Amino acid sequence: MLVDEYQDRLFIGGKNLIYSLSLDRVSENYREIHWPSSSQQAEECAVQGRSTEECANHICALHRYNRTHLLACGTGAFDPACAFVRAGHQSEGHLFHLEGHRLEKGRGRCPYAPTSSFMSTLYGGELFTGLYSDYWGRDAALFRLMGRLPHLRTEPDDERLLKEPRFVSSHVIPDNEDQEDNKVYFFFTEKALEAEAGAHALYARVGRVCANDMGGQRMLVNKWTTLLKARLACSVPGLNGIETHFDGLEDVFLLQTRDNKNPVIFGLFNTTSNIFQGYAVCVYHMASIRAAFNGPYAHKEGPEYHWSAYEGKVPYPRPGSCASKVNGGLHGSTKDYPDEAIRFARSHPLMYQTVRPVHKRPVLVKTDGRYGLKQIAVDRVEAEDGQYDVLFIGTDTGIVLKVITIYNQDRAESMEEVVLEELQVFKVPAPIVFMEISSKRQQIYVGSESAVAQVKFHQCDMYGSACADCCLARDPYCAWDGTSCSRYYPTGTQAKRRFRRQDVRHGNAAQQCSGQQLLGDASGQAEERLVYGIERNSTLLECVPRTLQAKVVWRVQRAHDGRKEEVKAGERILKMDIGLLFLRLHRTDAGTYLCQTEEHSIVHTVRKISLEVVEEERLDALFGRDYEEEPAQRRPCPAPGGLAHGWKPWYKEFLQLVGYSNFQRVEEYCEKVWCSERRRKRLRGAPSKWKYAHPQERKARPRPEHNRVPRQTRAGS
């Protein structure tokens, strides 16, 4: 997925296809290029025992090559290939076609297998990649290809450089104003040679090479001479100094700042433990990464020794440094480096110092097991009380979490995670595999294996129509402007700034909304509902708070009792995110239920639900009489030509139990559900021995077809 702000386009690599979508509306004005594997490629791939899916051309790399062309690379049925795509200027009407006469071999530029891990970045006409470069997926390597500089790669079969890595992301980050000192940073996970606990431990890594590396003159010819790597730690401090580590790197996002030399790096990690599954987000500053690469090298004297910091003499120029003016300018290229420096770099690629995150801990930890976190994108926004980094996290269920972290120095430097939204992006839940953002358009683009969606950063009006609702949401994009919850802009007239209400850090709505309409709609009344439940059956009283931070408390007022008591959860009653679930309804459960939210000392009654319980004996009598009649007498639907004299559908008798409010709407619904021509024919030939089953029996036998009502159409839904 490639966001191109210059062309106002979103380019997507798919299976046998490349798409060009509008950044403003991805579903309109799109174009596509069909680029399948050749018949010969597909045939040879199938002969090797690969599936039809694997033998397609999966587009794995898309880069802006220049103002008129994209570079695209695909797996080509296990025969990687690259091509240039004419994308054109804006004035050229969004040209979009493949220049087939310029096809090039893609080995080293794109993996063979569509499921293989891969990373690439294009800089100065040079393509830097990390991938498994052979057919069988055994040769893991870092490459530089395409441009005027010599093609380089890591030495094969050297586990000190790479040991079964999983490649995640790569980026060019300048260290200073000297472009000859620019470095390419690689983020990946690999088996750690230095791990004392066991040979199979996985560590997250950040590696780097000089973009202008020319390889060695006598050693490491056409190989990297400046490759270094360090451990990227993300852990939660525990008791007695024992840390819980998140060592598997899922995704990396670089948040650009005004200083292009110091982006903020967000890493999304998972646990590699068999004991529990968890995820964390850690934030790193470039100063910490550079400090690790400028520190001591990791060293091991022999197989029986432990890893330690190298304390001997380090050769000049320092191994891993670039041939540049800031490093003295004594060497025109790495080919001029002395053999001693090359030899040391070859045997000491690992740094001893671990890169630690900001605050020495994650900014977000998820161990509830609800879903796996897969992708991350970040936007920095100015609010009334400071600057916040809004995290958009894609999950394996198609949900995007919108989260901020508040760092409280006043409370022992604790962190508060605030989940602002949980957005279900796709109609059919599917893992999110790509996420890109456009801060210019305030939108995020989300991709699964079969769909693409665009989501706004903010939708302030969904937080309600009152000041407190807006403030309690704690969304840095939104503020109360006196009449509605709307987009917050840090600039504006003094009068507008004075009237806005926002408190992201504390969510103190009582203070912010003094003199304003505090809660609810203009009427100030809670929504009222009437729900019927059948004794000994399950029933759900639905209620969802407007903000995810609110604590929901249920209170009940029984009939003929003025007291309101809190509902206690137990084996029979469960408090869920979507409401109060009765697993087995008792007739004593009847009453008026208040769904109240408590947040920052503000109590708000969101919904008032009157629960009526239909007693089982009455239902048994109704169904028993109905089904004990002769088949010709218990027709659930009108016969063709109208109702027989003196007969009425059985569901009208059921209506007598629950009352005749909304009778016309219920009548229309029941006619539609039970009285369609297809159901009439089915019921006409159905066996006549069915009897009403008690709830205990229903677990083992299906209900009759005409009793299956979708959940969303039940009373109270």
XYZ file of C-alpha atoms in Angstrom:
717
model
C 0.000 0.000 0.000
C 1.471 3.345 -1.086
C -0.063 6.710 -0.192
C 0.941 9.277 -2.816
C -0.027 12.756 -1.639
C 1.493 14.316 -4.773
C -0.799 12.372 -7.096
C -3.728 12.244 -4.626
C -3.756 8.486 -5.169
C -3.602 5.314 -3.116
C -1.720 2.527 -4.893
C -2.444 -1.068 -3.848
C -0.572 -4.228 -4.764
C -2.807 -7.278 -4.980
C -2.901 -10.727 -6.545
C -2.260 -10.275 -10.299
C -3.447 -6.660 -9.966
C -2.239 -3.162 -9.138
C -4.884 -0.629 -8.153
C -4.927 3.157 -8.274
C -7.570 4.587 -5.932
C -8.617 8.107 -5.053
C -7.375 9.269 -1.658
C -10.613 11.204 -1.174
C -12.976 8.306 -1.952
C -11.350 4.915 -2.433
C -14.531 3.385 -3.880
C -14.801 5.850 -6.771
C -12.747 6.615 -9.870
C -10.357 3.705 -9.434
C -8.154 2.103 -12.071
C -6.406 -1.225 -12.222
C -3.578 -2.978 -14.048
C -3.829 -6.696 -14.709
C -0.372 -8.235 -14.287
C -0.643 -12.029 -13.928
C 2.103 -14.621 -14.049
C 2.871 -15.874 -17.527
C 1.462 -19.263 -18.514
C 4.989 -20.684 -18.543
C 5.709 -19.350 -15.037
C 2.426 -20.764 -13.701
C 3.049 -24.152 -15.308
C 6.594 -24.450 -13.934
C 5.353 -23.355 -10.508
C 2.620 -26.009 -10.504
C 5.121 -28.696 -11.527
C 7.063 -27.877 -8.346
C 3.979 -28.769 -6.302
C 2.828 -25.232 -5.546
C -0.853 -24.319 -5.252
C -2.755 -22.136 -7.725
C -2.811 -19.369 -5.117
C 0.974 -19.468 -4.705
C 1.517 -19.529 -8.481
C -0.163 -16.148 -8.948
C 1.788 -12.888 -9.196
C 1.502 -11.271 -5.761
C 2.610 -7.620 -5.870
C 4.840 -7.183 -2.797
C 6.617 -3.873 -3.466
C 5.369 -0.487 -4.664
C 7.642 2.572 -4.589
C 7.489 6.044 -6.075
C 10.487 5.909 -8.467
C 10.162 9.458 -9.867
C 7.390 11.918 -10.645
C 6.062 9.861 -13.535
C 6.753 6.241 -12.607
C 6.277 3.667 -9.871
C 8.497 0.669 -9.291
C 6.430 -2.489 -8.804
C 7.745 -5.958 -7.937
C 5.830 -9.224 -7.717
C 6.448 -12.855 -6.834
C 5.746 -13.983 -10.414
C 4.818 -17.590 -9.537
C 8.078 -18.122 -7.632
C 9.981 -16.259 -10.369
C 10.138 -12.652 -9.026
C 9.911 -9.815 -11.524
C 9.880 -6.002 -11.401
C 8.392 -3.451 -13.774
C 7.817 0.270 -14.077
C 4.287 1.654 -13.946
C 3.526 4.893 -15.725
C 1.530 6.877 -13.180
C 1.852 10.315 -14.782
C 1.422 13.845 -13.471
C -1.869 15.144 -12.142
C -2.277 17.152 -15.362
C -2.029 13.954 -17.428
C -5.344 12.618 -16.222
C -3.884 9.973 -13.928
C -2.208 7.786 -16.530
C -1.892 4.266 -15.235
C -0.368 1.456 -17.276
C 2.410 -1.130 -17.022
C 5.454 -0.716 -19.232
C 5.769 -4.377 -20.128
C 8.820 -3.896 -22.336
C 10.866 -2.942 -19.254
C 10.344 -6.095 -17.193
C 13.348 -6.998 -15.041
C 14.339 -9.969 -12.927
C 13.250 -9.495 -9.345
C 15.567 -11.738 -7.363
C 16.756 -9.841 -4.315
C 14.053 -7.226 -4.910
C 11.022 -9.351 -4.073
C 10.526 -12.692 -2.276
C 9.642 -15.900 -4.081
C 6.769 -16.875 -1.782
C 3.827 -14.501 -1.172
C 3.812 -15.423 2.536
C 7.538 -14.741 3.079
C 8.526 -11.789 5.278
C 9.875 -8.838 3.334
C 10.895 -5.201 3.689
C 12.129 -2.646 1.174
C 12.796 1.049 0.756
C 13.878 3.099 -2.242
C 16.410 5.888 -1.743
C 18.400 7.789 -4.364
C 17.563 5.248 -7.052
C 18.887 2.404 -4.867
C 16.569 -0.334 -3.598
C 17.341 -1.633 -0.096
C 15.612 -4.904 0.793
C 15.491 -7.587 3.449
C 14.129 -10.953 2.317
C 14.710 -14.653 1.727
C 16.345 -14.614 -1.699
C 16.141 -18.260 -2.782
C 13.352 -20.541 -3.973
C 13.229 -22.609 -0.798
C 13.264 -19.651 1.605
C 16.549 -20.433 3.371
C 18.896 -17.618 2.318
C 17.996 -14.570 4.428
C 19.855 -11.456 3.297
C 19.944 -7.660 3.209
C 20.419 -6.283 -0.330
C 21.157 -3.059 -2.166
C 20.254 -3.210 -5.862
C 19.270 -1.283 -8.998
C 21.244 1.978 -8.860
C 24.701 3.203 -9.862
C 26.381 1.831 -6.726
C 27.709 -1.751 -6.575
C 25.150 -4.411 -5.644
C 25.722 -5.511 -2.057
C 24.351 -8.223 0.194
C 25.076 -9.843 3.543
C 27.394 -12.823 3.586
C 25.398 -16.055 3.152
C 25.315 -18.661 5.921
C 26.692 -16.306 8.578
C 24.417 -16.624 11.598
C 26.181 -13.747 13.345
C 24.575 -11.391 10.804
C 21.104 -12.904 10.428
C 19.652 -16.011 12.063
C 16.214 -16.988 10.717
C 14.965 -13.401 10.674
C 11.445 -12.149 10.172
C 11.726 -8.850 8.310
C 9.338 -6.056 9.280
C 10.323 -2.570 8.067
C 13.138 -0.449 6.628
C 13.692 3.323 6.502
C 16.342 5.868 5.534
C 17.033 8.210 8.456
C 19.754 10.884 8.140
C 22.109 11.379 11.070
C 23.175 14.902 10.133
C 23.377 17.351 7.235
C 26.079 15.308 5.474
C 24.194 13.091 2.999
C 27.234 10.814 2.688
C 26.564 9.841 6.309
C 22.940 8.739 5.710
C 22.030 5.315 6.991
C 19.332 2.761 6.242
C 17.691 1.266 9.334
C 16.180 -2.226 9.307
C 13.695 -3.577 11.850
C 13.287 -7.326 12.233
C 13.033 -10.256 14.657
C 15.563 -13.108 14.749
C 16.844 -15.972 16.865
C 19.304 -14.498 19.329
C 22.787 -15.973 19.556
C 23.526 -14.014 22.715
C 20.462 -15.231 24.649
C 21.532 -17.129 27.756
C 18.145 -18.719 28.416
C 18.168 -20.938 25.324
C 19.142 -21.150 21.705
C 15.584 -20.585 20.498
C 15.008 -17.183 22.121
C 13.747 -14.473 19.746
C 14.849 -10.838 19.961
C 13.604 -7.764 18.146
C 16.398 -5.939 16.343
C 17.219 -2.617 14.804
C 20.019 -2.849 12.267
C 21.681 -0.274 10.080
C 24.035 0.101 7.104
C 25.584 3.124 5.424
C 23.668 4.030 2.288
C 26.979 4.701 0.476
C 28.690 1.438 1.539
C 30.840 0.202 -1.372
C 31.918 -3.120 0.154
C 35.528 -4.076 0.894
C 38.593 -4.145 -1.344
C 40.105 -7.484 -0.275
C 37.594 -8.747 2.279
C 33.818 -8.481 2.142
C 33.931 -7.727 -1.591
C 30.380 -6.796 -2.680
C 29.295 -7.412 0.911
C 28.200 -4.986 3.600
C 31.088 -3.600 5.623
C 29.034 -1.255 7.822
C 26.293 -3.601 9.063
C 25.540 -3.317 12.782
C 22.557 -4.411 14.840
C 21.236 -3.951 18.386
C 18.483 -5.430 20.488
C 15.240 -3.458 20.581
C 13.752 -4.051 24.043
C 10.102 -3.655 25.005
C 9.267 -4.955 28.481
C 7.113 -4.357 31.529
C 8.995 -4.072 34.841
C 7.801 -6.536 37.459
C 8.416 -7.517 41.043
C 11.977 -8.290 42.155
C 13.353 -6.820 38.922
C 11.824 -9.541 36.728
C 10.641 -8.133 33.413
C 7.964 -9.407 31.041
C 9.455 -9.086 27.560
C 7.621 -8.558 24.286
C 10.197 -9.803 21.797
C 8.245 -10.420 18.594
C 8.108 -7.347 16.346
C 4.805 -7.054 14.459
C 5.023 -3.588 12.887
C 6.968 -0.301 13.008
C 5.760 3.241 12.327
C 7.957 6.327 11.947
C 6.245 9.511 13.092
C 7.954 12.348 11.266
C 8.703 15.515 13.220
C 9.925 18.945 12.156
C 13.442 17.533 12.432
C 13.729 14.821 9.763
C 16.811 13.460 11.558
C 14.796 12.569 14.647
C 11.509 10.828 13.871
C 9.721 9.115 16.741
C 9.667 5.347 16.286
C 6.650 3.293 17.391
C 7.098 -0.474 17.615
C 4.225 -2.951 17.935
C 5.377 -6.123 19.724
C 3.975 -9.484 20.734
C 5.078 -12.063 23.269
C 6.966 -15.159 22.168
C 6.023 -17.002 25.339
C 3.933 -20.170 25.377
C 2.417 -19.145 28.714
C 0.293 -16.200 27.583
C -0.342 -14.034 24.518
C 0.105 -10.309 24.844
C 0.893 -7.188 22.840
C 2.618 -3.916 23.610
C 3.536 -0.636 21.942
C 6.901 0.913 22.766
C 8.212 4.310 21.655
C 11.858 5.035 20.846
C 13.869 8.169 20.244
C 16.651 8.172 17.672
C 19.050 9.422 20.346
C 18.700 6.075 22.171
C 19.281 4.092 18.970
C 22.347 6.131 18.024
C 23.701 5.800 21.553
C 23.533 2.003 21.265
C 25.416 2.043 17.935
C 28.020 4.438 19.353
C 28.494 2.272 22.452
C 30.521 -0.893 23.064
C 30.396 -3.921 20.769
C 29.181 -7.299 22.043
C 32.000 -9.809 22.334
C 32.406 -13.483 23.198
C 35.850 -15.002 23.774
C 34.772 -18.591 23.125
C 31.931 -21.136 23.360
C 32.215 -21.408 27.168
C 32.295 -17.654 27.760
C 29.416 -15.251 28.310
C 28.721 -12.289 26.065
C 30.275 -9.093 27.367
C 31.201 -5.598 26.250
C 34.344 -5.478 24.094
C 37.053 -3.698 26.070
C 39.958 -3.933 23.635
C 41.177 -1.389 21.128
C 38.610 -0.457 18.474
C 40.190 0.146 15.037
C 39.904 3.386 13.084
C 37.687 4.277 11.318
C 35.155 2.988 13.786
C 33.475 -0.169 12.382
C 29.989 0.651 11.177
C 30.781 4.304 10.420
C 30.361 5.779 6.933
C 32.949 7.234 4.607
C 31.915 10.868 5.038
C 33.213 14.300 5.968
C 31.738 14.173 9.467
C 33.858 11.078 10.122
C 37.072 12.830 9.134
C 36.903 12.548 5.337
C 40.160 10.536 5.244
C 38.601 7.686 3.241
C 36.814 8.140 -0.062
C 34.817 4.946 0.366
C 34.660 1.764 2.427
C 36.974 0.146 -0.128
C 39.730 2.315 1.358
C 39.137 1.111 4.906
C 42.070 -0.820 6.421
C 41.752 -4.591 6.672
C 41.772 -4.377 10.470
C 38.583 -2.282 10.499
C 36.877 -4.569 7.962
C 37.861 -7.701 9.896
C 36.551 -6.262 13.173
C 33.249 -5.249 11.566
C 32.842 -8.746 10.167
C 33.292 -10.415 13.562
C 31.441 -7.831 15.724
C 28.113 -6.941 14.068
C 26.197 -6.945 17.376
C 26.160 -4.028 19.811
C 26.275 -4.741 23.554
C 23.892 -1.979 24.637
C 20.140 -2.608 24.361
C 17.872 0.114 22.966
C 15.341 0.996 25.684
C 12.000 2.734 25.048
C 10.890 6.134 26.281
C 9.910 5.995 29.988
C 11.568 2.516 30.106
C 8.185 0.847 29.567
C 5.440 0.410 26.918
C 2.874 3.112 26.317
C 0.233 0.451 25.672
C -0.155 -3.157 26.870
C -2.939 -5.568 25.833
C -3.108 -9.023 27.417
C -6.871 -9.592 27.511
C -6.769 -11.978 24.548
C -9.693 -10.314 22.767
C -7.739 -9.917 19.548
C -4.233 -9.832 18.100
C -2.623 -6.491 17.252
C -1.074 -6.478 13.769
C -0.572 -2.955 12.362
C 0.090 0.504 13.760
C -0.108 4.081 12.464
C 0.245 7.264 14.513
C -0.899 10.870 14.186
C 0.322 13.743 16.357
C -2.354 16.263 17.306
C -2.394 19.531 19.262
C -5.023 19.767 21.991
C -5.928 22.501 24.464
C -3.761 20.939 27.186
C -0.825 19.753 25.107
C 0.313 17.436 22.346
C -0.904 13.857 21.986
C 0.097 10.921 19.822
C -3.034 9.121 18.646
C -2.386 5.437 17.966
C -4.450 3.635 15.333
C -3.927 -0.105 15.793
C -5.209 -2.725 13.364
C -6.256 -6.118 14.740
C -6.732 -9.638 13.412
C -10.523 -9.209 13.614
C -10.807 -6.141 11.383
C -11.172 -3.735 14.317
C -9.114 -0.532 14.482
C -8.365 0.722 17.989
C -7.943 4.458 18.470
C -5.847 4.994 21.596
C -3.969 7.731 23.432
C -1.587 7.370 26.349
C -1.455 10.009 29.069
C 1.770 10.260 31.021
C 1.148 11.518 34.565
C 4.242 12.821 36.325
C 2.084 13.836 39.294
C 1.167 10.202 40.010
C 4.538 8.463 40.268
C 5.098 8.760 36.524
C 2.222 6.396 35.778
C 0.667 5.957 32.357
C -3.029 5.896 31.543
C -4.213 4.155 28.388
C -7.400 5.689 26.988
C -9.155 3.708 24.257
C -11.131 6.369 22.415
C -12.807 4.148 19.823
C -13.108 0.596 18.574
C -13.949 0.800 14.885
C -15.229 -2.266 13.022
C -13.869 -1.410 9.594
C -14.999 -4.321 7.425
C -18.485 -5.822 7.133
C -16.916 -9.277 7.161
C -14.242 -9.367 9.925
C -10.782 -10.036 8.483
C -7.201 -9.473 9.701
C -5.777 -6.060 8.884
C -2.548 -6.445 6.896
C -1.768 -2.838 5.882
C -2.401 0.597 7.352
C -1.315 3.989 6.010
C -2.353 7.480 7.069
C -2.785 10.829 5.377
C -2.466 13.599 7.946
C -3.265 16.079 5.190
C -6.704 14.513 4.703
C -7.117 13.390 8.317
C -7.809 9.847 7.138
C -6.435 6.369 7.640
C -6.416 3.714 4.919
C -6.888 0.130 6.070
C -6.348 -3.004 4.018
C -7.185 -6.670 4.484
C -6.409 -9.438 1.999
C -9.645 -8.727 0.146
C -10.765 -5.167 0.903
C -9.630 -1.575 1.443
C -11.390 1.020 3.587
C -10.832 4.639 4.529
C -11.622 5.916 8.014
C -11.708 9.468 9.348
C -9.371 10.320 12.204
C -12.310 11.780 14.092
C -16.093 11.946 14.090
C -16.803 14.340 16.911
C -20.584 14.471 16.558
C -20.899 10.825 17.626
C -19.918 11.775 21.189
C -23.357 13.211 21.901
C -25.108 16.534 22.042
C -23.963 17.834 25.420
C -20.836 19.437 26.801
C -20.026 16.694 29.323
C -20.392 13.934 26.717
C -17.861 15.728 24.536
C -15.375 16.375 27.358
C -15.651 12.884 28.830
C -14.756 11.401 25.454
C -11.219 12.853 25.955
C -10.628 12.852 22.210
C -7.893 15.398 21.413
C -9.453 16.012 17.987
C -12.754 17.186 19.515
C -13.990 20.011 21.766
C -17.304 21.527 22.867
C -17.833 24.788 20.978
C -20.916 25.931 22.892
C -23.484 24.240 20.686
C -21.970 20.916 19.575
C -18.995 18.582 19.814
C -16.819 19.602 16.864
C -13.272 19.532 15.515
C -10.736 21.282 17.725
C -8.355 23.691 15.986
C -5.405 25.101 17.958
C -5.606 28.344 15.993
C -8.554 30.728 15.852
C -9.906 33.942 17.292
C -9.446 34.633 20.988
C -13.217 34.561 21.521
C -13.542 31.112 19.998
C -10.594 29.800 21.991
C -12.086 31.125 25.220
C -15.419 29.409 24.584
C -14.102 25.935 23.703
C -14.279 23.176 26.313
C -11.756 20.346 26.275
C -9.797 18.417 28.912
C -8.002 15.405 27.459
C -5.670 14.818 30.386
C -8.258 14.656 33.173
C -11.673 14.597 31.492
C -13.022 16.957 34.160
C -16.406 17.662 32.597
C -17.903 19.159 35.753
C -15.319 21.944 35.703
C -15.148 22.419 31.942
C -18.902 22.466 31.415
C -19.911 24.805 34.216
C -22.866 26.809 32.943
C -23.317 24.535 29.915
C -25.902 21.861 29.213
C -24.170 19.079 31.122
C -25.606 15.761 29.952
C -27.905 14.006 27.539
C -30.142 15.394 24.847
C -31.791 18.748 25.081
C -34.667 17.168 26.999
C -32.268 15.683 29.543
C -34.344 12.483 29.555
C -32.867 8.986 29.374
C -33.985 6.700 26.568
C -36.834 4.431 27.714
C -37.536 0.917 26.475
C -39.941 -1.903 27.182
C -38.570 -5.467 26.968
C -40.406 -8.785 27.330
C -38.614 -11.941 28.459
C -39.858 -15.496 28.870
C -39.329 -17.192 32.202
C -36.382 -19.646 32.329
C -35.075 -18.273 28.998
C -32.140 -15.936 28.392
C -32.698 -12.204 27.932
C -30.360 -9.325 27.110
C -30.905 -5.736 28.248
C -28.780 -3.781 25.804
C -26.883 -0.646 26.818
C -23.599 0.696 25.431
C -21.954 3.823 26.916
C -20.900 6.640 24.623
C -17.282 6.473 25.793
C -15.182 3.396 26.439
C -13.790 4.890 29.646
C -17.157 5.060 31.395
C -17.992 2.570 34.137
C -21.452 1.077 33.662
C -23.585 0.437 36.749
C -26.966 -1.294 36.571
C -29.647 -0.509 39.151
C -33.121 -2.047 39.446
C -36.383 -0.881 40.948
C -38.810 -3.747 41.615
C -42.552 -3.413 41.211
C -44.279 -1.893 44.282
C -40.854 -0.954 45.736
C -39.489 2.567 45.638
C -35.904 1.541 46.377
C -33.244 1.259 43.687
C -30.572 -1.351 44.300
C -27.463 -2.196 42.312
C -27.660 -5.359 40.214
C -25.041 -7.886 41.315
C -23.473 -10.150 38.706
C -23.342 -13.883 39.375
C -23.743 -17.273 37.749
C -27.178 -16.349 36.400
C -26.609 -12.670 35.553
C -23.606 -11.436 33.543
C -22.466 -7.871 32.975
C -21.201 -7.580 29.401
C -19.845 -4.791 27.197
C -23.157 -4.612 25.357
C -25.509 -4.890 28.312
C -26.925 -7.042 31.093
C -27.418 -10.718 30.210
C -29.824 -12.958 32.131
C -28.851 -16.551 31.409
C -32.015 -17.869 33.080
C -34.816 -15.413 33.738
C -36.864 -15.564 36.969
C -40.267 -13.979 37.360
C -38.827 -11.973 40.268
C -36.469 -10.258 37.797
C -39.306 -8.084 36.528
C -38.797 -4.401 37.216
C -37.325 -1.163 35.919
C -33.601 -1.311 35.133
C -31.448 1.808 34.972
C -28.250 1.691 32.891
C -26.024 4.392 34.405
C -22.525 5.502 33.463
C -20.107 6.847 36.041
C -17.113 8.837 34.867
C -15.117 11.471 36.720
C -17.824 11.873 39.395
C -20.558 12.420 36.778
C -23.436 9.915 36.826
C -25.566 9.709 33.696
C -28.634 7.499 33.208
C -28.229 6.327 29.614
C -31.212 3.993 29.344
C -34.291 3.075 31.372
C -35.602 -0.425 30.596
C -38.849 -1.894 31.890
C -38.539 -5.680 31.942
C -41.748 -7.713 31.853
C -41.467 -11.480 32.462
C -43.930 -13.773 30.682
C -44.599 -16.666 33.055
C -43.834 -20.111 31.698
C -47.204 -21.635 32.641
C -49.063 -19.131 30.500
C -46.777 -19.818 27.572
C -47.048 -23.591 28.047
C -50.833 -23.345 28.051
C -50.866 -21.284 24.878
C -48.447 -23.463 22.896
C -49.811 -26.704 24.315
C -53.384 -25.901 23.241
C -52.231 -24.701 19.845
C -50.168 -27.782 18.994
C -52.601 -30.342 20.401
C -55.248 -29.294 17.883
C -55.687 -31.124 14.614
C -53.323 -29.983 11.857
C -56.121 -28.438 9.869
C -57.175 -26.332 12.894
C -53.756 -24.991 13.967
C -52.708 -23.259 10.781
C -50.183 -20.559 11.779
C -50.909 -18.575 8.631
C -54.022 -17.546 6.753
C -55.111 -19.980 4.095
C -55.066 -18.776 0.492
C -58.023 -16.543 -0.095
C -58.137 -15.171 3.442
C -58.808 -16.320 7.025
C -61.372 -19.005 7.797
C -64.349 -17.804 9.776
C -63.656 -17.678 13.513
C -59.911 -18.479 13.188
C -56.955 -16.241 13.937
C -53.166 -16.853 13.701
C -51.679 -18.248 16.918
C -49.242 -15.362 17.297
C -52.193 -13.045 17.928
C -52.916 -15.047 21.046
C -49.328 -14.510 22.073
C -49.854 -10.774 21.575
C -52.482 -10.893 24.296
C -49.729 -11.821 26.738
C -47.473 -8.921 25.860
C -50.063 -6.289 25.024
C -51.134 -4.636 21.784
C -48.784 -1.646 21.687
C -47.176 -1.323 18.250
C -49.709 -3.914 17.112
C -49.635 -2.935 13.441
C -45.837 -3.171 13.157
C -45.764 -6.545 14.959
C -48.614 -7.784 12.770
C -46.711 -6.897 9.593
C -43.536 -8.504 10.873
C -45.214 -11.755 11.881
C -47.048 -11.995 8.561
C -43.719 -11.593 6.768
C -41.849 -14.131 8.940
C -44.481 -16.846 9.272
C -46.830 -16.384 6.377
C -44.679 -16.275 3.251
C -45.657 -18.616 0.448
C -42.529 -20.720 0.970
C -43.166 -21.129 4.699
C -46.850 -21.918 4.055
C -45.832 -24.800 1.801
C -43.206 -26.010 4.276
C -45.648 -25.951 7.181
C -48.368 -27.657 5.143
C -46.165 -30.756 4.791
C -44.560 -30.622 8.242
C -45.075 -33.472 10.795
C -47.812 -32.874 13.344
C -46.144 -34.456 16.378
C -44.002 -31.472 17.454
C -44.583 -30.439 21.070
C -43.333 -27.356 22.861
C -39.969 -28.118 24.507
C -38.875 -26.863 27.877
C -35.598 -24.865 27.904
C -33.601 -27.840 29.204
C -34.664 -29.926 26.220
C -33.866 -27.277 23.651
C -30.153 -27.762 24.138
C -30.414 -31.164 22.462
C -33.134 -30.553 19.868
C -33.732 -27.735 17.359
C -36.589 -25.330 17.655
C -39.299 -25.395 14.962
C -38.350 -23.323 11.948
C -41.056 -20.711 12.491
C -39.684 -19.889 15.958
C -36.186 -18.867 14.774
C -36.167 -15.100 15.030
C -32.912 -13.197 14.243
C -31.353 -11.585 17.296
C -31.480 -8.077 15.844
C -35.260 -8.302 15.439
C -36.079 -9.529 18.959
C -38.112 -7.392 21.299
C -35.816 -4.949 23.032
C -33.081 -5.097 20.374
